[in-house]
Amino acid sequence: MKPTSTRTVVIFTLRRRRQPLQLRVSTVVHRHLRPVPGAITRRFNSSLAVEASSCGPRNVEHSLFGTRGASTAGVTPMGEYQKLNASGALRGDEHQTRIIQKLQDLHDKLIDYNPPKIPELTQSNSLLSRLFTRNVQLPTCPPKNAPNGLYLYGDVGTGKTMLMDLFYKTLPGSITRKRRVHFHAFMIDVHKRVHAAKIAMGFNGGDPILPVARDLANEACVLCFDEFQVTDIADAMILRRLLESMVNFGVVCVMTSNRHPDDLYKNGIQRSSFVPAIELIKSHFEVTDLDSGTDYRRIPRALSHVYYDPLTAENAREIDKVFRALTSADPVIHNRTLNTWGRTITIPESTSEIAKFSFDELCGQPLSAADYLEVTKKFGTIFVLDVPKMGLDSKDKARRFITFIDACYESHTKLFVTSEVPIHRVFSDDGSKPVSDHMRSVMDDLGLSGEVVGSSSMFTGEEEVFAFARACSRLVEMGSREWSRH
């Protein structure tokens, strides 16, 4: 019988012909990850795993500095930073200038960096081939000429994403294999590749991480992660081997994170198994603290009228006027569907760039971060109507709404909301319960006052409290005129 799916074809070919494993794994992965000519990338199930060459208007790997594919000849991180300061786009300070110098130093080292040739990984039935394969030496340490990576960490508002965008945009022209990706999207990509590698290996088994690391190293010798974090055991177990293999293959990584390496996957299950990855970061990356005492998001901004409260007939009419004005040139389609991870997401009302949901339609069903990223990558503007004040009885919906806000922020989506109370206070209590010391500490770090966002006893764990406070901080920023003008 003729195979009817790409996956079946690949497995059949591997078992009958025993072709090189790397070639077969790439076939499985890339037929799912790369669009066919003329196709619309964002409609593919795996379009969350955005490739470095993608620079469409709704790219998750968005840039604050223009098209990433542009020539970077003669452009440097320090030079670009000075231009942004001179134009008034940034308000520089001495601490941030010192961080830029670290980016400049790595930039200079990369000019003459010649990544090593990645060894082939093969499987064959041939005795002669097996004898020669044994002699293939896989690297056990980073190349001597490879510069150390950078690990930039700091709280919300320290300019991590801006620095990453600036560094990536100014990479030397000699670095043609490069990728800049949000860590959420990267791990979605990695899990798909690992799954494909296991299928390709079949009953013979083997290590699926090594071919995945090899493919990633072939695709990018400079890899930039934004918002690096480890929150579950599946990611932790993969990352330990993956980071080590990629660094040994000569990949230079630049990461931003909210946490010092020692605090990654803190209190996680089997954390001891992840500790070698932490030691790898500390030994092969320059770990740099971005905190300077200045929150670049807290510089006063004029708010744009994108949030409407309370839930009145007048505000409903106002938000409807805005929606009709923005969609006047593009027909509205009802119940459009998006496919992601084998699931179908229904968009109640949408044009090619704008979508509208009620809160229950968006958060009342079990959607994941990958689903929300797919929605925000597809639509540049999203309306969310009738957001209620949430309590302990709606904790699951509150968690999904926070995940959605994070996806909007990562995709730089413009957001319009109607809510029962001011949007920054939809998670807050009635004031009868005291604020925990940890909650107060996190809110102070993010520059949030109880008068602005209230406080919430709904969230108790360290990660939950931080996610709540960060969501409130991001909602404040996303309501500014600067955000709406991007």
Short mmCIF file of C-alpha atoms in Angstrom, two decimals:
data_model
loop_
_atom_site.label_atom_id
_atom_site.label_comp_id
_atom_site.label_asym_id
_atom_site.label_seq_id
_atom_site.Cartn_x
_atom_site.Cartn_y
_atom_site.Cartn_z
CA MET A 1 0.00 0.00 0.00
CA LYS A 2 1.29 3.43 -0.85
CA PRO A 3 2.07 5.45 2.31
CA THR A 4 -0.34 8.30 2.86
CA SER A 5 1.59 10.45 5.34
CA THR A 6 5.02 12.00 5.50
CA ARG A 7 5.73 10.29 8.80
CA THR A 8 4.95 6.82 7.36
CA VAL A 9 7.17 7.46 4.36
CA VAL A 10 10.08 8.46 6.55
CA ILE A 11 9.86 5.43 8.83
CA PHE A 12 9.52 3.07 5.88
CA THR A 13 12.53 4.57 4.13
CA LEU A 14 14.65 4.42 7.27
CA ARG A 15 13.95 0.78 7.95
CA ARG A 16 14.39 -0.40 4.40
CA ARG A 17 17.33 1.69 3.28
CA ARG A 18 18.89 2.68 6.57
CA GLN A 19 19.69 6.17 5.34
CA PRO A 20 21.65 8.62 7.52
CA LEU A 21 19.68 9.32 10.65
CA GLN A 22 20.24 13.06 10.52
CA LEU A 23 18.86 13.31 7.00
CA ARG A 24 15.74 11.35 7.90
CA VAL A 25 15.13 13.29 11.11
CA SER A 26 15.43 16.55 9.22
CA THR A 27 12.87 15.27 6.73
CA VAL A 28 10.38 14.48 9.47
CA VAL A 29 10.89 17.73 11.32
CA HIS A 30 11.20 20.17 8.51
CA ARG A 31 8.22 19.00 6.54
CA HIS A 32 6.27 20.03 9.59
CA LEU A 33 8.27 23.14 10.49
CA ARG A 34 8.96 24.76 7.14
CA PRO A 35 6.28 26.06 4.80
CA VAL A 36 5.95 24.81 1.26
CA PRO A 37 6.52 27.52 -1.37
CA GLY A 38 3.64 29.93 -1.49
CA ALA A 39 2.04 28.72 1.74
CA ILE A 40 1.20 31.04 4.61
CA THR A 41 3.62 30.20 7.41
CA ARG A 42 1.35 31.14 10.28
CA ARG A 43 -1.24 28.51 9.33
CA PHE A 44 1.12 25.60 9.96
CA ASN A 45 0.65 23.71 13.24
CA SER A 46 4.26 24.30 14.24
CA SER A 47 4.45 27.93 13.22
CA LEU A 48 5.18 28.77 16.85
CA ALA A 49 8.69 27.52 16.10
CA VAL A 50 9.53 30.58 14.02
CA GLU A 51 12.69 30.33 11.97
CA ALA A 52 15.36 32.99 11.97
CA SER A 53 14.72 33.89 8.35
CA SER A 54 11.08 34.73 9.06
CA CYS A 55 10.46 38.45 9.38
CA GLY A 56 6.76 38.83 8.62
CA PRO A 57 4.68 41.47 10.33
CA ARG A 58 3.25 39.04 12.87
CA ASN A 59 6.47 37.21 13.71
CA VAL A 60 6.75 36.07 17.33
CA GLU A 61 10.43 36.95 17.03
CA HIS A 62 9.51 40.58 16.45
CA SER A 63 12.10 43.33 16.31
CA LEU A 64 12.06 46.82 17.73
CA PHE A 65 14.78 47.82 15.30
CA GLY A 66 13.43 46.98 11.86
CA THR A 67 13.89 44.01 9.54
CA ARG A 68 16.32 41.48 10.84
CA GLY A 69 17.33 40.28 7.42
CA ALA A 70 18.89 43.62 6.52
CA SER A 71 22.61 43.97 5.98
CA THR A 72 24.59 44.58 9.16
CA ALA A 73 27.87 45.58 7.54
CA GLY A 74 29.59 48.12 9.78
CA VAL A 75 26.76 48.13 12.32
CA THR A 76 27.76 47.43 15.93
CA PRO A 77 25.82 47.11 19.20
CA MET A 78 27.51 50.17 20.70
CA GLY A 79 27.03 52.26 17.57
CA GLU A 80 23.35 51.36 17.31
CA TYR A 81 22.84 52.03 21.02
CA GLN A 82 24.40 55.47 20.71
CA LYS A 83 22.14 56.27 17.75
CA LEU A 84 19.05 55.26 19.72
CA ASN A 85 20.15 57.48 22.60
CA ALA A 86 20.82 60.41 20.28
CA SER A 87 17.38 60.05 18.67
CA GLY A 88 15.64 60.00 22.05
CA ALA A 89 14.29 56.47 21.54
CA LEU A 90 16.26 55.35 24.61
CA ARG A 91 17.32 57.04 27.80
CA GLY A 92 20.74 55.57 28.39
CA ASP A 93 22.58 55.27 31.69
CA GLU A 94 26.05 54.16 32.74
CA HIS A 95 24.94 50.71 33.84
CA GLN A 96 23.20 49.96 30.54
CA THR A 97 26.23 51.26 28.64
CA ARG A 98 28.42 48.74 30.48
CA ILE A 99 26.04 45.95 29.43
CA ILE A 100 26.16 47.14 25.82
CA GLN A 101 29.94 46.94 26.00
CA LYS A 102 29.66 43.25 26.86
CA LEU A 103 27.51 42.77 23.75
CA GLN A 104 30.08 44.73 21.76
CA ASP A 105 32.91 42.52 23.05
CA LEU A 106 31.07 39.35 21.99
CA HIS A 107 30.24 40.96 18.63
CA ASP A 108 33.95 41.62 18.03
CA LYS A 109 34.89 38.03 18.88
CA LEU A 110 32.24 36.68 16.49
CA ILE A 111 33.69 38.63 13.54
CA ASP A 112 36.55 36.13 13.24
CA TYR A 113 34.72 33.09 14.60
CA ASN A 114 34.79 30.11 12.25
CA PRO A 115 32.38 27.46 13.58
CA PRO A 116 33.65 23.88 13.37
CA LYS A 117 32.28 21.38 10.89
CA ILE A 118 29.48 19.38 12.48
CA PRO A 119 30.22 15.61 12.32
CA GLU A 120 27.77 13.37 10.46
CA LEU A 121 25.62 10.93 12.40
CA THR A 122 24.77 7.82 10.37
CA GLN A 123 23.18 4.41 10.67
CA SER A 124 23.92 1.65 8.19
CA ASN A 125 23.67 -2.10 7.81
CA SER A 126 27.05 -2.16 6.09
CA LEU A 127 29.83 -3.75 8.20
CA LEU A 128 32.40 -1.47 6.56
CA SER A 129 30.27 1.59 7.33
CA ARG A 130 29.82 0.53 10.95
CA LEU A 131 33.58 0.08 11.36
CA PHE A 132 34.26 3.57 10.05
CA THR A 133 31.38 5.08 12.05
CA ARG A 134 33.06 3.95 15.26
CA ASN A 135 35.96 6.25 14.44
CA VAL A 136 33.75 9.34 14.25
CA GLN A 137 34.70 11.39 17.31
CA LEU A 138 31.92 13.53 18.73
CA PRO A 139 33.12 16.64 20.57
CA THR A 140 33.21 16.38 24.34
CA CYS A 141 34.03 20.04 25.03
CA PRO A 142 33.48 23.38 23.28
CA PRO A 143 35.84 24.34 20.41
CA LYS A 144 38.87 26.29 21.62
CA ASN A 145 38.10 29.19 19.29
CA ALA A 146 34.46 29.50 20.37
CA PRO A 147 33.75 32.60 22.47
CA ASN A 148 31.77 32.16 25.68
CA GLY A 149 28.07 32.94 25.49
CA LEU A 150 26.19 35.61 27.44
CA TYR A 151 23.54 35.07 30.10
CA LEU A 152 21.75 38.34 30.90
CA TYR A 153 19.35 38.24 33.82
CA GLY A 154 17.25 40.82 35.60
CA ASP A 155 13.75 41.71 36.74
CA VAL A 156 10.93 42.91 34.54
CA GLY A 157 11.71 46.32 33.07
CA THR A 158 15.51 46.02 32.87
CA GLY A 159 15.59 46.13 29.07
CA LYS A 160 16.40 42.47 28.37
CA THR A 161 14.39 42.16 25.16
CA MET A 162 15.68 45.49 23.85
CA LEU A 163 19.27 44.37 24.39
CA MET A 164 18.64 41.03 22.71
CA ASP A 165 17.03 42.70 19.68
CA LEU A 166 19.91 45.15 19.41
CA PHE A 167 22.54 42.41 19.59
CA TYR A 168 20.81 40.19 17.06
CA LYS A 169 20.25 43.02 14.59
CA THR A 170 23.94 43.97 14.67
CA LEU A 171 25.49 40.49 14.36
CA PRO A 172 28.47 40.53 11.97
CA GLY A 173 27.66 39.81 8.34
CA SER A 174 29.91 36.74 8.51
CA ILE A 175 27.39 35.07 10.84
CA THR A 176 24.89 33.75 8.32
CA ARG A 177 23.53 30.89 10.43
CA LYS A 178 21.69 32.57 13.29
CA ARG A 179 18.41 32.36 15.13
CA ARG A 180 16.62 34.57 17.63
CA VAL A 181 13.65 32.94 19.34
CA HIS A 182 11.50 33.25 22.43
CA PHE A 183 12.23 30.34 24.73
CA HIS A 184 8.59 29.15 24.74
CA ALA A 185 8.66 28.77 20.96
CA PHE A 186 12.09 27.15 21.02
CA MET A 187 11.03 24.41 23.44
CA ILE A 188 7.89 23.67 21.42
CA ASP A 189 10.17 23.19 18.41
CA VAL A 190 12.60 21.01 20.39
CA HIS A 191 9.87 18.71 21.74
CA LYS A 192 8.58 18.16 18.20
CA ARG A 193 12.08 17.34 16.96
CA VAL A 194 12.76 14.94 19.82
CA HIS A 195 9.46 13.18 19.14
CA ALA A 196 10.34 12.89 15.44
CA ALA A 197 13.81 11.57 16.27
CA LYS A 198 12.36 8.83 18.48
CA ILE A 199 10.02 7.77 15.68
CA ALA A 200 12.86 7.73 13.17
CA MET A 201 15.01 5.56 15.45
CA GLY A 202 12.22 2.99 15.69
CA PHE A 203 12.67 -0.14 17.79
CA ASN A 204 16.47 0.18 17.71
CA GLY A 205 16.22 3.11 20.11
CA GLY A 206 19.07 5.48 20.84
CA ASP A 207 19.70 9.01 22.09
CA PRO A 208 17.23 11.41 20.40
CA ILE A 209 18.86 14.54 21.86
CA LEU A 210 22.13 14.24 19.93
CA PRO A 211 20.64 14.39 16.40
CA VAL A 212 18.36 17.24 17.48
CA ALA A 213 21.32 19.19 18.87
CA ARG A 214 23.25 18.48 15.68
CA ASP A 215 20.42 19.77 13.48
CA LEU A 216 20.06 22.91 15.60
CA ALA A 217 23.83 23.50 15.40
CA ASN A 218 23.72 23.11 11.62
CA GLU A 219 20.93 25.68 11.40
CA ALA A 220 22.46 28.31 13.70
CA CYS A 221 25.93 28.84 15.09
CA VAL A 222 24.62 31.83 17.07
CA LEU A 223 21.40 31.20 19.01
CA CYS A 224 19.64 33.94 20.96
CA PHE A 225 17.02 32.95 23.59
CA ASP A 226 14.68 35.50 25.10
CA GLU A 227 13.00 34.78 28.48
CA PHE A 228 14.97 31.61 29.27
CA GLN A 229 13.25 29.73 32.08
CA VAL A 230 12.77 26.14 33.23
CA THR A 231 9.49 25.27 34.92
CA ASP A 232 8.84 21.56 34.32
CA ILE A 233 10.79 18.33 34.48
CA ALA A 234 10.37 17.48 30.77
CA ASP A 235 12.17 20.67 29.73
CA ALA A 236 14.77 20.26 32.47
CA MET A 237 15.77 16.74 31.41
CA ILE A 238 16.03 17.71 27.72
CA LEU A 239 17.90 20.97 28.32
CA ARG A 240 20.69 19.38 30.31
CA ARG A 241 21.84 17.26 27.36
CA LEU A 242 20.77 19.69 24.66
CA LEU A 243 22.73 22.71 25.94
CA GLU A 244 25.83 20.62 26.51
CA SER A 245 25.69 19.11 23.01
CA MET A 246 25.03 22.43 21.26
CA VAL A 247 27.88 24.17 23.09
CA ASN A 248 30.20 21.27 22.19
CA PHE A 249 29.12 21.61 18.56
CA GLY A 250 30.30 25.24 18.67
CA VAL A 251 26.97 27.05 19.06
CA VAL A 252 27.37 30.43 20.79
CA CYS A 253 24.26 31.22 22.86
CA VAL A 254 23.00 34.52 24.23
CA MET A 255 20.19 34.22 26.78
CA THR A 256 18.00 36.59 28.74
CA SER A 257 16.20 35.46 31.87
CA ASN A 258 14.43 36.76 34.96
CA ARG A 259 16.61 34.59 37.18
CA HIS A 260 20.23 33.97 38.07
CA PRO A 261 21.33 30.50 36.86
CA ASP A 262 21.41 29.24 40.46
CA ASP A 263 17.69 30.02 40.75
CA LEU A 264 16.62 28.17 37.58
CA TYR A 265 14.17 25.30 38.15
CA LYS A 266 14.30 26.09 41.85
CA ASN A 267 12.50 23.45 43.96
CA GLY A 268 11.78 21.49 40.75
CA ILE A 269 11.33 17.72 40.67
CA GLN A 270 14.68 15.91 40.33
CA ARG A 271 16.45 19.27 40.24
CA SER A 272 19.77 17.55 40.96
CA SER A 273 19.66 16.16 37.42
CA PHE A 274 19.46 19.73 36.08
CA VAL A 275 22.32 21.10 38.17
CA PRO A 276 24.96 20.14 35.51
CA ALA A 277 23.16 22.46 33.07
CA ILE A 278 23.39 25.28 35.61
CA GLU A 279 27.12 24.62 36.05
CA LEU A 280 27.53 24.61 32.25
CA ILE A 281 25.90 28.05 32.02
CA LYS A 282 28.09 29.42 34.82
CA SER A 283 31.30 28.04 33.28
CA HIS A 284 30.71 28.73 29.55
CA PHE A 285 28.61 31.90 29.70
CA GLU A 286 29.37 35.34 31.05
CA VAL A 287 26.59 35.74 33.62
CA THR A 288 25.58 39.41 33.87
CA ASP A 289 23.09 41.10 36.19
CA LEU A 290 21.03 43.75 34.38
CA ASP A 291 19.45 45.30 37.46
CA SER A 292 20.49 48.91 37.81
CA GLY A 293 17.72 50.30 39.97
CA THR A 294 16.00 51.79 36.90
CA ASP A 295 12.86 50.16 35.52
CA TYR A 296 12.72 51.31 31.90
CA ARG A 297 9.01 50.46 31.76
CA ARG A 298 8.20 52.71 34.68
CA ILE A 299 9.29 55.92 32.97
CA PRO A 300 5.96 57.80 32.87
CA ARG A 301 3.87 57.19 29.77
CA ALA A 302 0.59 58.61 28.57
CA LEU A 303 -2.08 55.92 28.44
CA SER A 304 -3.91 55.10 25.24
CA HIS A 305 -7.66 54.45 25.47
CA VAL A 306 -7.70 50.68 24.98
CA TYR A 307 -9.19 49.51 28.31
CA TYR A 308 -12.87 50.17 29.09
CA ASP A 309 -14.55 49.63 32.46
CA PRO A 310 -17.01 48.99 34.01
CA LEU A 311 -19.22 46.70 31.93
CA THR A 312 -21.88 49.17 30.84
CA ALA A 313 -23.97 49.53 27.70
CA GLU A 314 -22.12 52.76 26.91
CA ASN A 315 -18.68 51.08 27.03
CA ALA A 316 -20.01 48.18 24.96
CA ARG A 317 -21.09 50.65 22.28
CA GLU A 318 -17.71 52.42 22.41
CA ILE A 319 -15.68 49.22 21.99
CA ASP A 320 -17.99 48.12 19.16
CA LYS A 321 -17.34 51.44 17.38
CA VAL A 322 -13.60 50.88 17.65
CA PHE A 323 -13.91 47.31 16.33
CA ARG A 324 -16.07 48.37 13.37
CA ALA A 325 -13.70 51.24 12.53
CA LEU A 326 -10.63 48.99 12.52
CA THR A 327 -12.34 46.29 10.45
CA SER A 328 -14.12 48.53 7.95
CA ALA A 329 -11.74 47.70 5.09
CA ASP A 330 -11.54 43.95 5.75
CA PRO A 331 -14.58 41.65 5.90
CA VAL A 332 -15.32 40.07 9.27
CA ILE A 333 -15.47 36.27 9.25
CA HIS A 334 -17.42 34.41 11.91
CA ASN A 335 -16.10 31.22 13.51
CA ARG A 336 -12.81 31.06 11.63
CA THR A 337 -10.73 28.07 12.77
CA LEU A 338 -7.03 27.74 13.57
CA ASN A 339 -5.35 24.35 13.89
CA THR A 340 -2.57 23.91 16.43
CA TRP A 341 -1.16 20.78 18.03
CA GLY A 342 -3.95 18.71 16.52
CA ARG A 343 -6.64 20.91 18.08
CA THR A 344 -9.03 23.35 16.47
CA ILE A 345 -9.42 26.85 17.95
CA THR A 346 -12.53 28.76 16.92
CA ILE A 347 -12.19 32.53 16.46
CA PRO A 348 -15.71 34.00 16.99
CA GLU A 349 -15.13 37.14 14.87
CA SER A 350 -12.03 38.05 12.89
CA THR A 351 -10.51 39.67 9.86
CA SER A 352 -7.08 38.81 8.48
CA GLU A 353 -5.39 40.81 11.26
CA ILE A 354 -7.97 41.45 13.99
CA ALA A 355 -9.83 39.03 16.26
CA LYS A 356 -12.57 39.42 18.87
CA PHE A 357 -13.39 37.08 21.76
CA SER A 358 -15.48 37.18 24.88
CA PHE A 359 -13.53 36.34 28.04
CA ASP A 360 -15.30 32.97 28.39
CA GLU A 361 -14.56 32.08 24.76
CA LEU A 362 -10.88 32.84 25.31
CA CYS A 363 -10.28 31.53 28.84
CA GLY A 364 -13.22 29.25 29.53
CA GLN A 365 -11.73 26.34 27.61
CA PRO A 366 -8.47 24.45 28.28
CA LEU A 367 -6.07 26.31 25.98
CA SER A 368 -2.29 26.25 26.47
CA ALA A 369 0.51 28.76 26.03
CA ALA A 370 1.15 27.29 22.55
CA ASP A 371 -2.49 27.92 21.59
CA TYR A 372 -2.41 31.53 22.77
CA LEU A 373 0.90 32.14 20.99
CA GLU A 374 -0.65 30.83 17.78
CA VAL A 375 -3.61 33.21 18.15
CA THR A 376 -1.46 36.25 18.94
CA LYS A 377 0.93 35.47 16.10
CA LYS A 378 -1.94 35.26 13.65
CA PHE A 379 -3.75 38.42 14.78
CA GLY A 380 -1.99 41.73 15.42
CA THR A 381 -4.94 43.22 17.30
CA ILE A 382 -7.23 41.34 19.69
CA PHE A 383 -10.43 42.46 21.43
CA VAL A 384 -11.41 40.69 24.69
CA LEU A 385 -14.85 41.55 26.02
CA ASP A 386 -16.52 41.13 29.42
CA VAL A 387 -13.52 40.28 31.59
CA PRO A 388 -14.89 39.69 35.12
CA LYS A 389 -13.27 40.31 38.48
CA MET A 390 -11.79 36.91 39.31
CA GLY A 391 -11.66 35.06 42.61
CA LEU A 392 -10.67 31.63 43.87
CA ASP A 393 -13.63 30.06 42.07
CA SER A 394 -12.15 31.09 38.70
CA LYS A 395 -8.45 30.43 39.35
CA ASP A 396 -8.04 28.29 36.20
CA LYS A 397 -9.49 31.07 34.04
CA ALA A 398 -7.21 33.59 35.76
CA ARG A 399 -4.15 31.46 35.00
CA ARG A 400 -5.18 31.20 31.34
CA PHE A 401 -5.75 34.94 31.14
CA ILE A 402 -2.25 35.56 32.52
CA THR A 403 -0.84 33.13 29.94
CA PHE A 404 -2.76 34.97 27.23
CA ILE A 405 -1.39 38.34 28.40
CA ASP A 406 2.15 36.94 28.27
CA ALA A 407 1.53 35.68 24.72
CA CYS A 408 0.23 39.13 23.68
CA TYR A 409 3.29 40.75 25.17
CA GLU A 410 5.71 38.35 23.47
CA SER A 411 3.99 38.82 20.10
CA HIS A 412 3.61 42.59 20.62
CA THR A 413 -0.14 42.34 20.09
CA LYS A 414 -2.39 45.39 20.49
CA LEU A 415 -5.10 44.67 23.03
CA PHE A 416 -8.56 46.18 23.56
CA VAL A 417 -10.49 45.10 26.67
CA THR A 418 -13.79 45.69 28.44
CA SER A 419 -13.79 44.62 32.08
CA GLU A 420 -15.87 44.68 35.24
CA VAL A 421 -13.18 46.61 37.13
CA PRO A 422 -10.01 48.37 35.88
CA ILE A 423 -8.11 45.68 33.99
CA HIS A 424 -5.08 45.86 36.30
CA ARG A 425 -7.33 44.92 39.24
CA VAL A 426 -9.25 41.94 37.84
CA PHE A 427 -7.22 39.55 40.03
CA SER A 428 -7.31 41.67 43.20
CA ASP A 429 -9.08 40.90 46.47
CA ASP A 430 -11.57 43.17 48.18
CA GLY A 431 -8.85 44.39 50.55
CA SER A 432 -9.96 42.32 53.54
CA LYS A 433 -6.98 39.95 53.32
CA PRO A 434 -3.45 41.09 54.14
CA VAL A 435 -0.78 41.15 51.43
CA SER A 436 1.88 38.49 51.94
CA ASP A 437 5.48 39.59 52.39
CA HIS A 438 6.46 37.76 49.22
CA MET A 439 3.69 39.42 47.21
CA ARG A 440 4.69 42.84 48.53
CA SER A 441 8.36 42.19 47.68
CA VAL A 442 7.57 41.15 44.10
CA MET A 443 5.24 44.12 43.57
CA ASP A 444 7.94 46.48 44.88
CA ASP A 445 10.48 44.95 42.48
CA LEU A 446 8.12 45.55 39.57
CA GLY A 447 7.20 49.05 40.66
CA LEU A 448 3.56 48.16 41.27
CA SER A 449 1.53 49.74 44.04
CA GLY A 450 -1.52 48.33 45.75
CA GLU A 451 -3.46 51.40 44.66
CA VAL A 452 -2.82 50.57 40.99
CA VAL A 453 -3.25 46.77 40.83
CA GLY A 454 -4.49 45.77 44.26
CA SER A 455 -3.24 42.46 45.65
CA SER A 456 -4.35 38.88 45.30
CA SER A 457 -4.46 35.93 47.70
CA MET A 458 -5.49 33.73 44.76
CA PHE A 459 -1.84 33.13 43.88
CA THR A 460 0.36 31.58 46.55
CA GLY A 461 3.38 29.81 45.02
CA GLU A 462 6.51 31.78 44.15
CA GLU A 463 6.06 31.31 40.39
CA GLU A 464 2.33 32.14 40.55
CA VAL A 465 2.92 35.37 42.48
CA PHE A 466 5.60 36.46 40.04
CA ALA A 467 3.40 35.62 37.01
CA PHE A 468 0.51 37.63 38.49
CA ALA A 469 2.65 40.68 39.20
CA ARG A 470 4.38 40.49 35.82
CA ALA A 471 1.01 40.29 34.05
CA CYS A 472 -0.15 43.44 35.84
CA SER A 473 3.09 45.21 34.88
CA ARG A 474 2.66 44.17 31.27
CA LEU A 475 -0.96 45.31 31.16
CA VAL A 476 0.15 48.75 32.33
CA GLU A 477 2.77 48.92 29.59
CA MET A 478 0.41 47.55 26.91
CA GLY A 479 -2.03 50.35 27.72
CA SER A 480 0.51 53.05 26.83
CA ARG A 481 0.56 55.11 23.67
CA GLU A 482 4.11 53.96 22.96
CA TRP A 483 2.89 50.37 22.80
CA SER A 484 0.02 51.22 20.46
CA ARG A 485 2.40 53.03 18.09
CA HIS A 486 4.77 50.09 17.59
#
